[in-house]
Coordinates of C-alpha atoms in Angstrom, one line a residue:
M1 CA 163.4 130.1 127.2
A2 CA 163.6 133.9 127.4
E3 CA 165.7 133.9 124.2
N4 CA 163.1 131.9 122.4
N5 CA 160.4 134.3 123.6
N6 CA 162.2 137.2 122.0
T7 CA 162.5 135.5 118.7
D8 CA 160.2 136.4 115.7
P9 CA 157.5 133.7 115.7
D10 CA 157.5 133.6 111.9
S11 CA 161.2 132.6 111.8
L12 CA 160.8 129.5 114.0
C13 CA 161.8 126.1 112.7
L14 CA 161.5 122.7 114.2
N15 CA 165.0 122.7 115.8
Q16 CA 164.1 126.0 117.6
L17 CA 161.0 124.6 119.2
P18 CA 160.9 123.4 122.7
D19 CA 161.2 119.6 123.1
K20 CA 157.6 119.3 124.2
C21 CA 156.4 121.1 121.0
E22 CA 158.6 118.8 118.9
D23 CA 157.0 115.8 120.5
I24 CA 153.5 117.2 119.8
L25 CA 154.3 117.9 116.2
A26 CA 155.8 114.4 115.8
D27 CA 152.6 112.9 117.3
M28 CA 150.5 115.0 114.9
T29 CA 152.6 113.9 112.0
E30 CA 152.4 110.3 113.0
T31 CA 148.7 110.6 113.3
L32 CA 148.3 112.2 109.9
L33 CA 150.4 109.5 108.2
K34 CA 148.3 106.7 109.6
Q35 CA 145.0 108.1 108.4
P36 CA 143.3 105.6 106.0
W37 CA 141.8 108.4 103.9
A38 CA 145.0 110.3 103.2
A39 CA 147.6 108.6 101.0
L40 CA 151.0 110.3 101.6
F41 CA 154.2 109.7 99.6
I42 CA 157.5 111.3 98.8
I43 CA 159.4 111.0 95.6
H44 CA 163.2 111.9 95.2
F45 CA 165.1 112.3 92.0
E46 CA 168.6 110.8 91.8
T47 CA 170.1 114.2 91.1
P48 CA 168.3 117.5 91.9
V49 CA 166.7 119.3 88.9
R50 CA 168.0 122.7 88.3
W51 CA 164.7 124.3 87.3
Q52 CA 164.7 127.8 86.0
A53 CA 161.1 129.1 86.4
D54 CA 159.7 131.1 83.5
E55 CA 159.1 134.7 84.2
R56 CA 155.6 134.2 82.8
Y57 CA 153.9 130.9 82.7
Q58 CA 154.3 129.2 79.4
A59 CA 151.5 126.8 78.2
Q60 CA 154.0 125.1 75.8
I61 CA 156.9 123.3 77.4
S62 CA 160.4 124.4 76.1
E63 CA 162.9 121.9 74.9
Q64 CA 165.2 122.6 77.9
S65 CA 162.3 122.0 80.3
K66 CA 161.4 118.8 78.4
A67 CA 164.9 117.5 79.0
Q68 CA 164.8 118.2 82.7
I69 CA 161.3 116.7 83.0
G70 CA 162.4 113.6 81.0
Y71 CA 165.3 113.2 83.4
A72 CA 162.9 113.5 86.4
L73 CA 160.6 110.9 85.0
S74 CA 163.4 108.5 84.4
H75 CA 165.3 108.9 87.6
Y76 CA 162.9 109.1 90.5
H77 CA 162.2 106.8 93.4
L78 CA 159.3 106.4 95.8
T79 CA 161.1 107.0 99.1
Y80 CA 158.2 107.2 101.4
M81 CA 154.6 106.0 101.4
N82 CA 152.0 105.2 104.0
Q83 CA 149.5 102.3 104.2
A84 CA 146.6 104.4 102.7
L85 CA 148.5 104.7 99.4
A86 CA 148.7 101.0 99.0
H87 CA 145.0 100.7 100.0
I88 CA 144.0 103.1 97.2
Y89 CA 145.9 101.2 94.6
Q90 CA 144.7 97.8 96.0
T91 CA 148.2 96.5 96.6
T92 CA 150.9 96.2 99.3
P93 CA 153.6 98.8 100.1
E94 CA 156.3 96.2 99.1
K95 CA 154.8 95.7 95.7
L96 CA 154.4 99.4 95.3
K97 CA 158.0 100.2 96.1
N98 CA 159.4 97.3 94.1
G99 CA 157.4 98.6 91.1
S100 CA 159.7 101.5 90.9
S101 CA 156.9 103.8 91.8
S102 CA 155.0 102.8 88.6
F103 CA 151.8 104.0 90.2
F104 CA 152.8 107.5 89.4
I105 CA 154.1 106.9 85.8
D106 CA 151.3 104.5 84.8
E107 CA 148.3 105.7 86.8
L108 CA 148.5 109.2 88.2
S109 CA 148.7 111.4 85.1
A110 CA 147.8 110.9 81.5
N111 CA 150.1 113.8 80.6
K112 CA 153.1 113.3 82.9
Q113 CA 155.2 116.0 81.3
Q114 CA 152.6 118.6 81.6
F115 CA 151.9 117.6 85.2
L116 CA 155.6 118.0 86.3
H117 CA 156.0 121.2 84.3
D118 CA 153.0 122.7 86.1
L119 CA 154.3 121.4 89.5
F120 CA 157.8 122.7 89.0
E121 CA 156.5 126.1 87.8
Q122 CA 153.9 126.5 90.5
K123 CA 156.0 124.9 93.3
Q124 CA 152.8 123.4 94.7
M125 CA 149.5 122.6 93.1
R126 CA 146.2 120.7 93.4
Y127 CA 145.6 118.1 90.7
E128 CA 142.7 115.7 90.1
T129 CA 142.9 112.5 88.0
S130 CA 141.1 109.3 87.4
F131 CA 142.1 105.8 86.2
L132 CA 140.7 102.3 85.9
M133 CA 141.8 99.6 88.2
P134 CA 142.4 96.0 86.8
D135 CA 138.9 95.1 87.8
Q136 CA 137.6 98.1 85.7
Q137 CA 136.6 100.1 88.7
Q138 CA 137.2 103.8 88.1
I139 CA 139.1 105.6 90.8
F140 CA 139.0 109.4 91.3
L141 CA 141.8 111.1 93.2
A142 CA 142.4 114.6 94.4
G143 CA 146.1 115.3 94.9
Y144 CA 147.9 118.0 96.7
Y145 CA 151.6 118.2 95.7
T146 CA 154.5 120.4 96.7
C147 CA 158.1 120.5 95.5
L148 CA 161.1 119.5 97.7
Y149 CA 164.3 121.6 97.5
D150 CA 168.0 121.1 98.4
T151 CA 170.1 123.7 100.0
E152 CA 170.9 125.3 96.6
N153 CA 167.1 125.6 95.8
N154 CA 167.2 122.8 93.2
I155 CA 164.1 120.6 93.0
K156 CA 165.2 117.2 94.5
G157 CA 161.7 115.7 94.5
F158 CA 158.1 116.3 95.6
A159 CA 155.7 115.1 98.2
G160 CA 152.0 114.5 97.8
I161 CA 148.8 113.7 99.5
Q162 CA 146.1 111.9 97.6
L163 CA 142.5 111.6 98.7
D164 CA 140.2 109.1 97.1
F165 CA 136.9 110.8 96.3
S166 CA 135.5 108.0 94.1
H167 CA 132.5 107.7 96.4
I168 CA 131.7 111.4 95.9
R169 CA 131.9 111.1 92.2
E170 CA 129.7 108.0 92.4
A171 CA 127.2 109.8 94.5
E172 CA 127.3 112.7 92.0
R173 CA 126.8 110.3 89.1
K174 CA 123.8 108.7 90.8
A175 CA 122.4 112.1 91.7
H176 CA 122.9 113.2 88.1
E177 CA 121.2 110.1 86.8
T178 CA 118.4 110.6 89.3
S179 CA 118.0 114.2 88.2
Q180 CA 117.9 113.2 84.6
L181 CA 115.3 110.5 85.4
Y182 CA 113.2 113.0 87.3
Q183 CA 113.6 115.5 84.4
L184 CA 112.6 112.8 81.9
L185 CA 109.6 111.9 84.0
A186 CA 108.5 115.5 84.3
D187 CA 109.0 116.2 80.6
Y188 CA 107.2 113.2 79.3
S189 CA 104.7 112.4 82.0
T190 CA 101.1 112.9 81.0
D191 CA 100.6 114.5 84.5
A192 CA 101.7 118.1 84.9
V193 CA 104.3 118.3 87.7
W194 CA 104.6 121.7 89.5
I195 CA 106.1 123.4 92.5
F196 CA 104.2 126.3 94.2
N197 CA 106.1 128.6 96.6
L198 CA 103.6 129.6 99.3
R199 CA 105.6 132.6 100.4
K200 CA 106.0 134.0 96.9
R201 CA 102.5 132.8 96.0
R202 CA 103.6 131.7 92.5
F203 CA 104.6 128.6 90.6
I204 CA 108.3 128.3 90.3
F205 CA 108.2 125.1 88.2
I206 CA 105.7 123.5 85.8
S207 CA 106.4 120.6 83.5
P208 CA 105.6 120.7 79.8
A209 CA 102.6 118.3 80.2
V210 CA 100.6 121.4 81.2
R211 CA 100.2 122.2 77.5
S212 CA 98.5 118.9 76.7
I213 CA 96.2 119.2 79.6
L214 CA 95.3 122.9 79.7
G215 CA 96.7 124.4 76.5
Y216 CA 99.1 126.8 78.2
T217 CA 102.8 126.9 77.6
V218 CA 105.1 126.5 80.6
D219 CA 105.8 130.3 80.7
E220 CA 102.1 131.2 80.4
A221 CA 101.1 128.8 83.2
K222 CA 103.9 130.0 85.5
A223 CA 102.7 133.6 85.0
L224 CA 99.2 132.8 86.2
Q225 CA 98.0 133.1 89.8
A226 CA 96.3 130.1 91.4
Q227 CA 92.9 131.9 91.4
Q228 CA 93.2 132.5 87.7
L229 CA 93.4 128.8 87.1
V230 CA 91.0 127.2 89.6
S231 CA 87.3 127.7 88.9
S232 CA 85.5 130.1 91.2
E233 CA 83.2 127.3 92.3
D234 CA 86.2 125.3 93.6
Y235 CA 88.7 128.0 94.7
Q236 CA 87.4 128.6 98.2
R237 CA 87.1 124.8 98.9
V238 CA 90.6 124.1 97.6
S239 CA 92.1 127.1 99.5
T240 CA 90.4 126.0 102.7
E241 CA 91.6 122.4 102.4
I242 CA 95.2 123.4 101.6
S243 CA 95.2 125.8 104.5
R244 CA 94.0 123.0 106.8
Q245 CA 96.7 120.6 105.4
L246 CA 99.3 123.3 105.9
K247 CA 98.4 123.7 109.5
A248 CA 98.6 120.0 110.0
Y249 CA 102.0 120.0 108.3
A250 CA 103.3 122.8 110.5
A251 CA 102.1 121.1 113.7
S252 CA 103.6 117.8 112.6
R253 CA 106.9 119.4 111.8
S254 CA 107.0 121.2 115.1
A255 CA 106.4 118.0 116.9
L256 CA 109.3 116.4 114.9
E257 CA 111.6 119.2 115.7
R258 CA 110.8 118.9 119.4
K259 CA 111.4 115.2 119.2
K260 CA 114.8 115.7 117.6
K261 CA 115.5 118.4 120.3
L262 CA 116.4 120.9 117.7
N263 CA 119.5 119.2 116.6
K264 CA 121.4 120.1 113.5
T265 CA 119.7 117.6 111.3
D266 CA 119.0 119.0 107.8
H267 CA 115.3 119.9 107.7
T268 CA 115.2 120.9 104.0
G269 CA 113.2 118.8 101.6
F270 CA 110.6 116.2 102.6
D271 CA 110.6 114.7 106.1
D272 CA 108.3 112.7 108.3
A273 CA 105.9 115.6 108.7
K274 CA 103.5 114.3 106.1
S275 CA 100.5 116.2 104.8
N276 CA 99.4 115.3 101.4
P277 CA 96.6 117.3 99.7
N278 CA 94.6 115.2 97.4
L279 CA 91.8 117.1 95.7
E280 CA 89.5 117.0 92.7
L281 CA 88.9 120.4 91.1
R282 CA 88.0 122.2 87.9
I283 CA 90.9 124.1 86.2
K284 CA 90.3 126.7 83.5
S285 CA 92.0 125.8 80.2
K286 CA 93.5 128.4 77.8
A287 CA 90.4 127.9 75.6
G288 CA 88.2 128.8 78.6
D289 CA 86.9 125.3 79.2
M290 CA 86.7 123.9 82.8
I291 CA 88.7 120.7 83.0
W292 CA 88.2 118.3 85.9
C293 CA 91.7 117.5 87.3
E294 CA 93.1 115.5 90.2
L295 CA 95.6 117.3 92.3
N296 CA 98.1 115.4 94.4
G297 CA 100.7 117.4 96.5
R298 CA 103.1 117.3 99.4
F299 CA 104.6 120.1 101.4
R300 CA 108.3 120.6 101.8
R301 CA 110.9 123.2 102.8
N302 CA 113.4 124.4 100.3
E303 CA 117.0 125.5 101.0
Q304 CA 115.8 129.0 102.0
N305 CA 113.5 127.3 104.5
E306 CA 110.4 128.4 102.5
I307 CA 107.4 126.1 102.4
E308 CA 106.6 124.8 99.0
L309 CA 103.8 122.6 97.7
I310 CA 105.1 120.2 95.1
G311 CA 102.7 117.9 93.3
S312 CA 101.1 116.8 90.1
V313 CA 97.9 117.5 88.2
R314 CA 96.2 114.8 86.2
D315 CA 93.4 115.2 83.6
I316 CA 90.4 113.3 84.9
D317 CA 87.8 115.1 82.9
K318 CA 86.5 112.0 81.0
R319 CA 86.5 109.9 84.2
K320 CA 84.7 112.6 86.1
K321 CA 82.0 113.1 83.4
N322 CA 81.6 109.3 83.2
E323 CA 81.1 109.2 87.0
E324 CA 78.6 112.1 86.8
R325 CA 76.8 110.3 84.1
I326 CA 76.7 107.0 86.1
A327 CA 75.5 108.9 89.2
Y328 CA 72.9 110.7 87.1
L329 CA 71.7 107.3 85.6
S330 CA 71.6 105.8 89.1
F331 CA 69.1 108.4 90.2
H332 CA 67.2 109.2 87.0
D333 CA 64.9 107.4 84.7
Q334 CA 66.6 107.2 81.3
L335 CA 63.5 107.7 79.2
T336 CA 61.8 110.6 81.0
T337 CA 64.9 112.0 82.8
L338 CA 62.7 112.2 86.0
Y339 CA 64.0 110.8 89.2
N340 CA 63.7 107.0 89.5
R341 CA 62.4 104.8 92.3
H342 CA 65.9 104.5 93.9
F343 CA 66.1 108.3 94.3
Y344 CA 62.5 108.5 95.5
V345 CA 63.1 106.0 98.2
T346 CA 66.3 107.8 99.3
E347 CA 64.7 111.2 99.4
L348 CA 61.7 109.9 101.2
R349 CA 63.9 108.7 104.0
R350 CA 65.6 112.2 104.1
L351 CA 62.4 114.2 103.9
D352 CA 60.2 112.1 106.2
V353 CA 61.0 114.1 109.3
E354 CA 58.8 116.3 111.5
R355 CA 60.1 119.6 110.3
N356 CA 58.9 118.9 106.8
L357 CA 55.3 118.2 107.8
P358 CA 52.8 118.3 106.3
I359 CA 54.1 116.1 103.4
S360 CA 51.8 115.3 100.5
L361 CA 52.0 112.5 98.0
I362 CA 50.4 112.3 94.5
I363 CA 50.4 108.9 92.8
S364 CA 49.5 108.7 89.1
D365 CA 49.1 106.0 86.5
I366 CA 48.9 106.5 82.8
N367 CA 45.7 105.1 81.3
G368 CA 45.9 103.0 78.1
L369 CA 49.7 102.7 77.9
K370 CA 49.4 99.0 76.8
A371 CA 46.7 99.9 74.3
T372 CA 48.9 102.6 72.9
N373 CA 51.9 100.2 72.6
D374 CA 49.7 97.6 70.9
I375 CA 48.0 99.9 68.5
F376 CA 50.7 102.5 67.6
G377 CA 53.9 100.7 68.7
H378 CA 56.3 101.2 71.6
H379 CA 57.7 104.4 70.2
A380 CA 54.2 105.9 70.7
G381 CA 54.0 104.6 74.2
D382 CA 57.4 106.1 75.0
H383 CA 56.3 109.4 73.6
L384 CA 53.2 109.2 75.8
L385 CA 55.4 108.7 78.9
V386 CA 57.7 111.6 78.0
K387 CA 54.8 113.9 77.5
F388 CA 53.3 113.1 80.8
A389 CA 56.7 113.5 82.5
D390 CA 56.9 116.9 80.9
V391 CA 53.5 117.9 82.4
L392 CA 54.6 116.8 85.9
R393 CA 57.9 118.6 85.6
D394 CA 56.3 121.8 84.3
T395 CA 53.5 122.0 86.9
C396 CA 55.4 121.0 90.1
R397 CA 57.7 123.2 92.2
A398 CA 61.5 123.1 92.2
D399 CA 61.7 121.5 95.6
D400 CA 59.1 118.8 94.8
I401 CA 60.4 115.3 94.0
V402 CA 58.9 114.0 90.8
A403 CA 59.8 110.4 90.0
R404 CA 58.8 107.5 87.7
I405 CA 58.7 104.5 89.9
G406 CA 57.3 101.9 87.5
G407 CA 56.4 101.3 83.9
D408 CA 53.4 103.7 83.8
E409 CA 53.4 104.8 87.5
F410 CA 54.6 108.2 88.8
V411 CA 54.8 109.8 92.2
V412 CA 55.2 113.4 93.3
L413 CA 56.5 114.1 96.8
L414 CA 55.6 117.5 98.1
P415 CA 57.3 118.5 101.4
Q416 CA 55.7 121.1 103.6
T417 CA 52.4 120.9 101.5
D418 CA 49.0 120.6 103.1
R419 CA 45.8 119.0 101.6
R420 CA 44.6 122.2 100.0
Q421 CA 47.9 123.0 98.3
C422 CA 48.2 119.4 97.2
K423 CA 44.8 119.6 95.5
Q424 CA 45.9 122.8 93.7
V425 CA 49.0 121.1 92.3
L426 CA 46.8 118.2 91.2
E427 CA 44.4 120.6 89.4
R428 CA 47.3 122.2 87.6
I429 CA 48.5 118.8 86.4
R430 CA 45.0 118.0 85.0
Q431 CA 44.7 121.3 83.3
Q432 CA 48.1 121.0 81.7
M433 CA 47.2 117.5 80.4
E434 CA 44.2 118.8 78.6
L435 CA 46.4 121.1 76.5
V436 CA 48.6 118.1 75.3
K437 CA 47.7 117.0 71.8
L438 CA 49.3 113.8 70.4
E439 CA 49.4 112.6 66.9
Q440 CA 49.0 109.0 68.2
S441 CA 46.9 108.1 71.2
V442 CA 45.6 110.5 73.9
L443 CA 47.1 111.5 77.3
S444 CA 45.0 110.3 80.2
A445 CA 46.0 109.5 83.8
S446 CA 44.4 108.5 87.1
F447 CA 45.5 110.0 90.4
G448 CA 45.5 109.3 94.1
S449 CA 46.7 111.7 96.8
V450 CA 47.3 111.7 100.5
T451 CA 48.9 114.1 103.1
K452 CA 50.9 113.1 106.1
E453 CA 50.1 115.5 109.0
K454 CA 51.4 113.6 112.0
D455 CA 54.8 112.2 112.6
S456 CA 53.2 109.0 113.9
Q457 CA 51.7 108.2 110.5
R458 CA 53.6 105.6 108.5
F459 CA 54.3 106.6 104.9
S460 CA 53.9 103.0 103.7
D461 CA 50.3 103.0 104.9
L462 CA 49.7 106.4 103.3
F463 CA 51.1 105.2 100.0
N464 CA 48.7 102.3 100.0
T465 CA 45.8 104.7 100.7
A466 CA 46.8 106.9 97.8
E467 CA 47.3 103.9 95.5
D468 CA 43.8 102.5 96.4
E469 CA 42.3 105.9 95.5
M470 CA 44.1 105.9 92.2
Y471 CA 42.9 102.4 91.2
K472 CA 39.3 103.3 92.1
Q473 CA 39.5 106.4 89.8
K474 CA 41.1 104.2 87.1
V475 CA 37.9 102.1 86.8
T476 CA 36.0 105.3 86.0
D477 CA 38.6 106.8 83.8
R478 CA 38.9 103.6 81.6
H479 CA 35.6 104.2 79.8
L480 CA 36.4 107.9 79.3
F481 CA 39.9 107.0 77.9
E482 CA 38.5 104.4 75.5
Q483 CA 36.0 106.9 74.2
R484 CA 38.6 109.6 73.7
L485 CA 41.0 107.2 72.1
F486 CA 38.4 105.9 69.6
E487 CA 37.3 109.4 68.8
H488 CA 40.9 110.3 68.2
I489 CA 41.5 107.3 65.9
E490 CA 38.2 107.9 64.0
N491 CA 38.9 111.5 63.6
S492 CA 42.4 111.0 62.4
F493 CA 41.4 108.3 59.9
Y494 CA 37.9 109.0 58.7
K495 CA 37.4 112.7 59.3
L496 CA 40.7 113.5 57.6
N497 CA 40.2 110.9 54.8
K498 CA 36.8 111.3 53.2
K499 CA 37.6 108.7 50.6
E500 CA 38.1 106.0 53.3
E501 CA 35.0 107.2 55.2
K502 CA 32.8 106.8 52.1
H503 CA 34.4 103.3 51.4
G504 CA 33.6 102.3 55.1
R505 CA 30.0 103.4 54.8
R506 CA 29.6 101.5 51.5
V507 CA 31.1 98.3 53.0
S508 CA 29.0 98.7 56.1
A509 CA 25.8 99.0 54.1
I510 CA 26.7 95.9 52.0
C511 CA 27.4 93.9 55.2
R512 CA 24.0 94.8 56.6
Q513 CA 22.2 93.8 53.4
L514 CA 24.1 90.5 53.3
A515 CA 23.3 89.8 57.0
E516 CA 19.6 90.6 56.5
A517 CA 19.5 88.4 53.3
S518 CA 21.1 85.6 55.3
G519 CA 18.3 85.8 57.9
F520 CA 20.6 86.9 60.8
E521 CA 19.1 88.2 64.0
T522 CA 19.1 91.9 64.7
D523 CA 22.2 91.8 67.0
R524 CA 24.2 89.9 64.4
I525 CA 23.0 92.3 61.7
N526 CA 24.1 95.3 63.7
L527 CA 27.5 93.5 64.4
A528 CA 28.1 93.0 60.7
E529 CA 27.2 96.6 59.9
K530 CA 29.6 97.9 62.6
A531 CA 32.4 95.6 61.4
G532 CA 31.9 96.7 57.8
Y533 CA 32.3 100.3 58.8
F534 CA 35.4 99.8 60.9
H535 CA 37.1 97.0 58.8
D536 CA 39.9 99.3 57.6
I537 CA 40.4 101.2 60.9
G538 CA 43.9 99.7 61.1
K539 CA 45.0 101.9 58.2
T540 CA 45.2 104.7 60.7
T541 CA 48.8 103.7 61.3
V542 CA 49.6 103.6 57.6
S543 CA 51.0 106.8 56.1
R544 CA 48.7 108.9 53.9
A545 CA 51.3 109.0 51.1
L546 CA 51.4 105.2 51.0
L547 CA 47.6 104.9 50.9
D548 CA 47.4 107.4 48.0
K549 CA 50.4 106.0 46.0
E550 CA 49.4 105.2 42.4
D551 CA 52.7 103.6 41.3
K552 CA 53.4 99.9 41.9
L553 CA 54.1 99.1 45.6
T554 CA 57.3 97.5 46.9
E555 CA 57.2 94.4 48.9
E556 CA 57.8 96.4 52.1
E557 CA 54.9 98.7 51.2
I558 CA 52.6 95.8 50.5
Y559 CA 53.6 94.4 53.9
Q560 CA 52.8 97.7 55.7
I561 CA 49.3 97.9 54.0
R562 CA 48.5 94.2 54.6
K563 CA 49.3 94.7 58.3
H564 CA 46.3 97.0 58.7
A565 CA 44.1 94.0 59.5
E566 CA 46.2 93.1 62.5
T567 CA 46.5 96.7 63.6
G568 CA 42.7 97.1 63.4
Y569 CA 42.3 94.0 65.5
N570 CA 44.7 95.4 68.2
I571 CA 42.8 98.7 68.2
L572 CA 39.3 97.2 68.6
R573 CA 40.2 94.5 71.2
N574 CA 41.6 97.2 73.5
L575 CA 38.3 99.0 73.4
K576 CA 35.6 97.3 75.4
R577 CA 32.9 98.9 73.3
Y578 CA 34.2 97.4 70.0
K579 CA 35.9 94.2 71.3
D580 CA 33.1 92.0 69.7
I581 CA 34.1 92.9 66.2
A582 CA 37.9 92.6 66.6
D583 CA 38.1 89.0 65.3
I584 CA 36.0 89.9 62.3
V585 CA 38.3 92.8 61.4
L586 CA 41.3 90.6 61.8
S587 CA 40.0 88.1 59.3
H588 CA 38.3 90.4 56.8
H589 CA 41.0 89.9 54.2
E590 CA 41.3 86.1 54.6
R591 CA 40.9 83.9 51.6
P592 CA 37.7 81.9 51.6
D593 CA 39.7 78.7 51.8
G594 CA 41.6 80.0 54.8
W595 CA 45.0 80.2 53.1
G596 CA 46.1 83.6 54.1
Y597 CA 45.6 87.2 53.0

């Protein structure tokens, strides 16, 4: 034993080792040979090859080397193999041996001469190869080979270890396909995919779809800071929400790590610590427009253990504007753009609290809307509504709720407004109405007002009180409205058209003379005289150019002029003072035999 201790350790060989060490090495060798993942084999040549290595490696094989390699390929035998080798080639050791080691000639190397030349030159080498099995399954092998020598240093064979790494290649293939798929999705998706590194505070990846959404190239978008993209109105809200989500992510991740007891599990990429920001925000396009987008993201840790937010941005500008329009229409009257009844009821619930007392309410109803529609058409009635809505909008305060709650009915809700202030608002409305001049009809409205001063008062009762006041005023206002309307019609027709006025007076005088000659009573004489004067009042809705036209009229123009009898009837029957001559005016162009105009 002492002798062995004095021996140079580097010069030891198996027969110099103690028996116990030899047993250990034998056990280790036996264990290695039985491994299912390591295919071991030994090949011997019938006669050792006298290989003379080139002083410098030659890529081209010399003729002498080819002869030696050819001999080695023709005179070799598989002298040892383990079970794993047969498993790789899906056969049995017996068949493999009886096949004269064809696994090497037929399968291992597509260029057998080059393989042996390189092995003999390098003495040992690593070599990868692949081949198809009979079932068309592709096998990938990593081989480690070393030459075997005889006592005269001639190559008598070689030994090899082959490892099947087909599963690794398959995983790489699938990973490559997945990567290509992800790249394809990122490149051609209409959503812009991006990765934002929170430590570096910049985008490290943005997909090409950003150009179609925002107009930026990928490089331009990556160079921008988040605050340069997100609108100033949304930036603080978005930053706060992402910070909140990030804290939730960190807390969840810490809990997971504690649960896993800080083991060596890879914590890069996504894990169970989920926190997914989902936001709607406005992003500034390259052209300067604000585009509504939907942001969906998820936190992850990269290989450097840095937190990144990976997500997508989708253009929802059209959808958002449609939603805004729908929301607007749900709370606004389409014709006047004032708030509608639905919004009024909603706001009343919100405002009807003690801190807003006193709350005043003004109810108004347009006078003569039906008469305006009948006489001038619905377009004139719509114009009347719009003009009155403009008056209310211009005279009320920004915090007041002005709404159209019916066809011709409007309300003004005035929070923190007492009776005196309410009367002032009402007076401003009336004064503003006096300034409105319409080509057709006149603007007139009746009002009722009430003030809630105690929390115990019910708004429904107060509304009824204001409505009763408005209807009482409407009775008084009706006569005034009719007078103003008729003066407006008379002025717009007769005062601006002296020819028609003279014609009306002549017909009126003739009607009186005929009534007197017929022996009518005084009332009927006066009725005939009045009907004669106003018989063409319906021409007020016919254009002046058409009335003065000297050329032959078209059928449509004839229809418009003939319609004046019906229009005159509609005017007069809506005016209590002239209702008794409406039928006379309607029929003043009837044929004596009753067969039409």
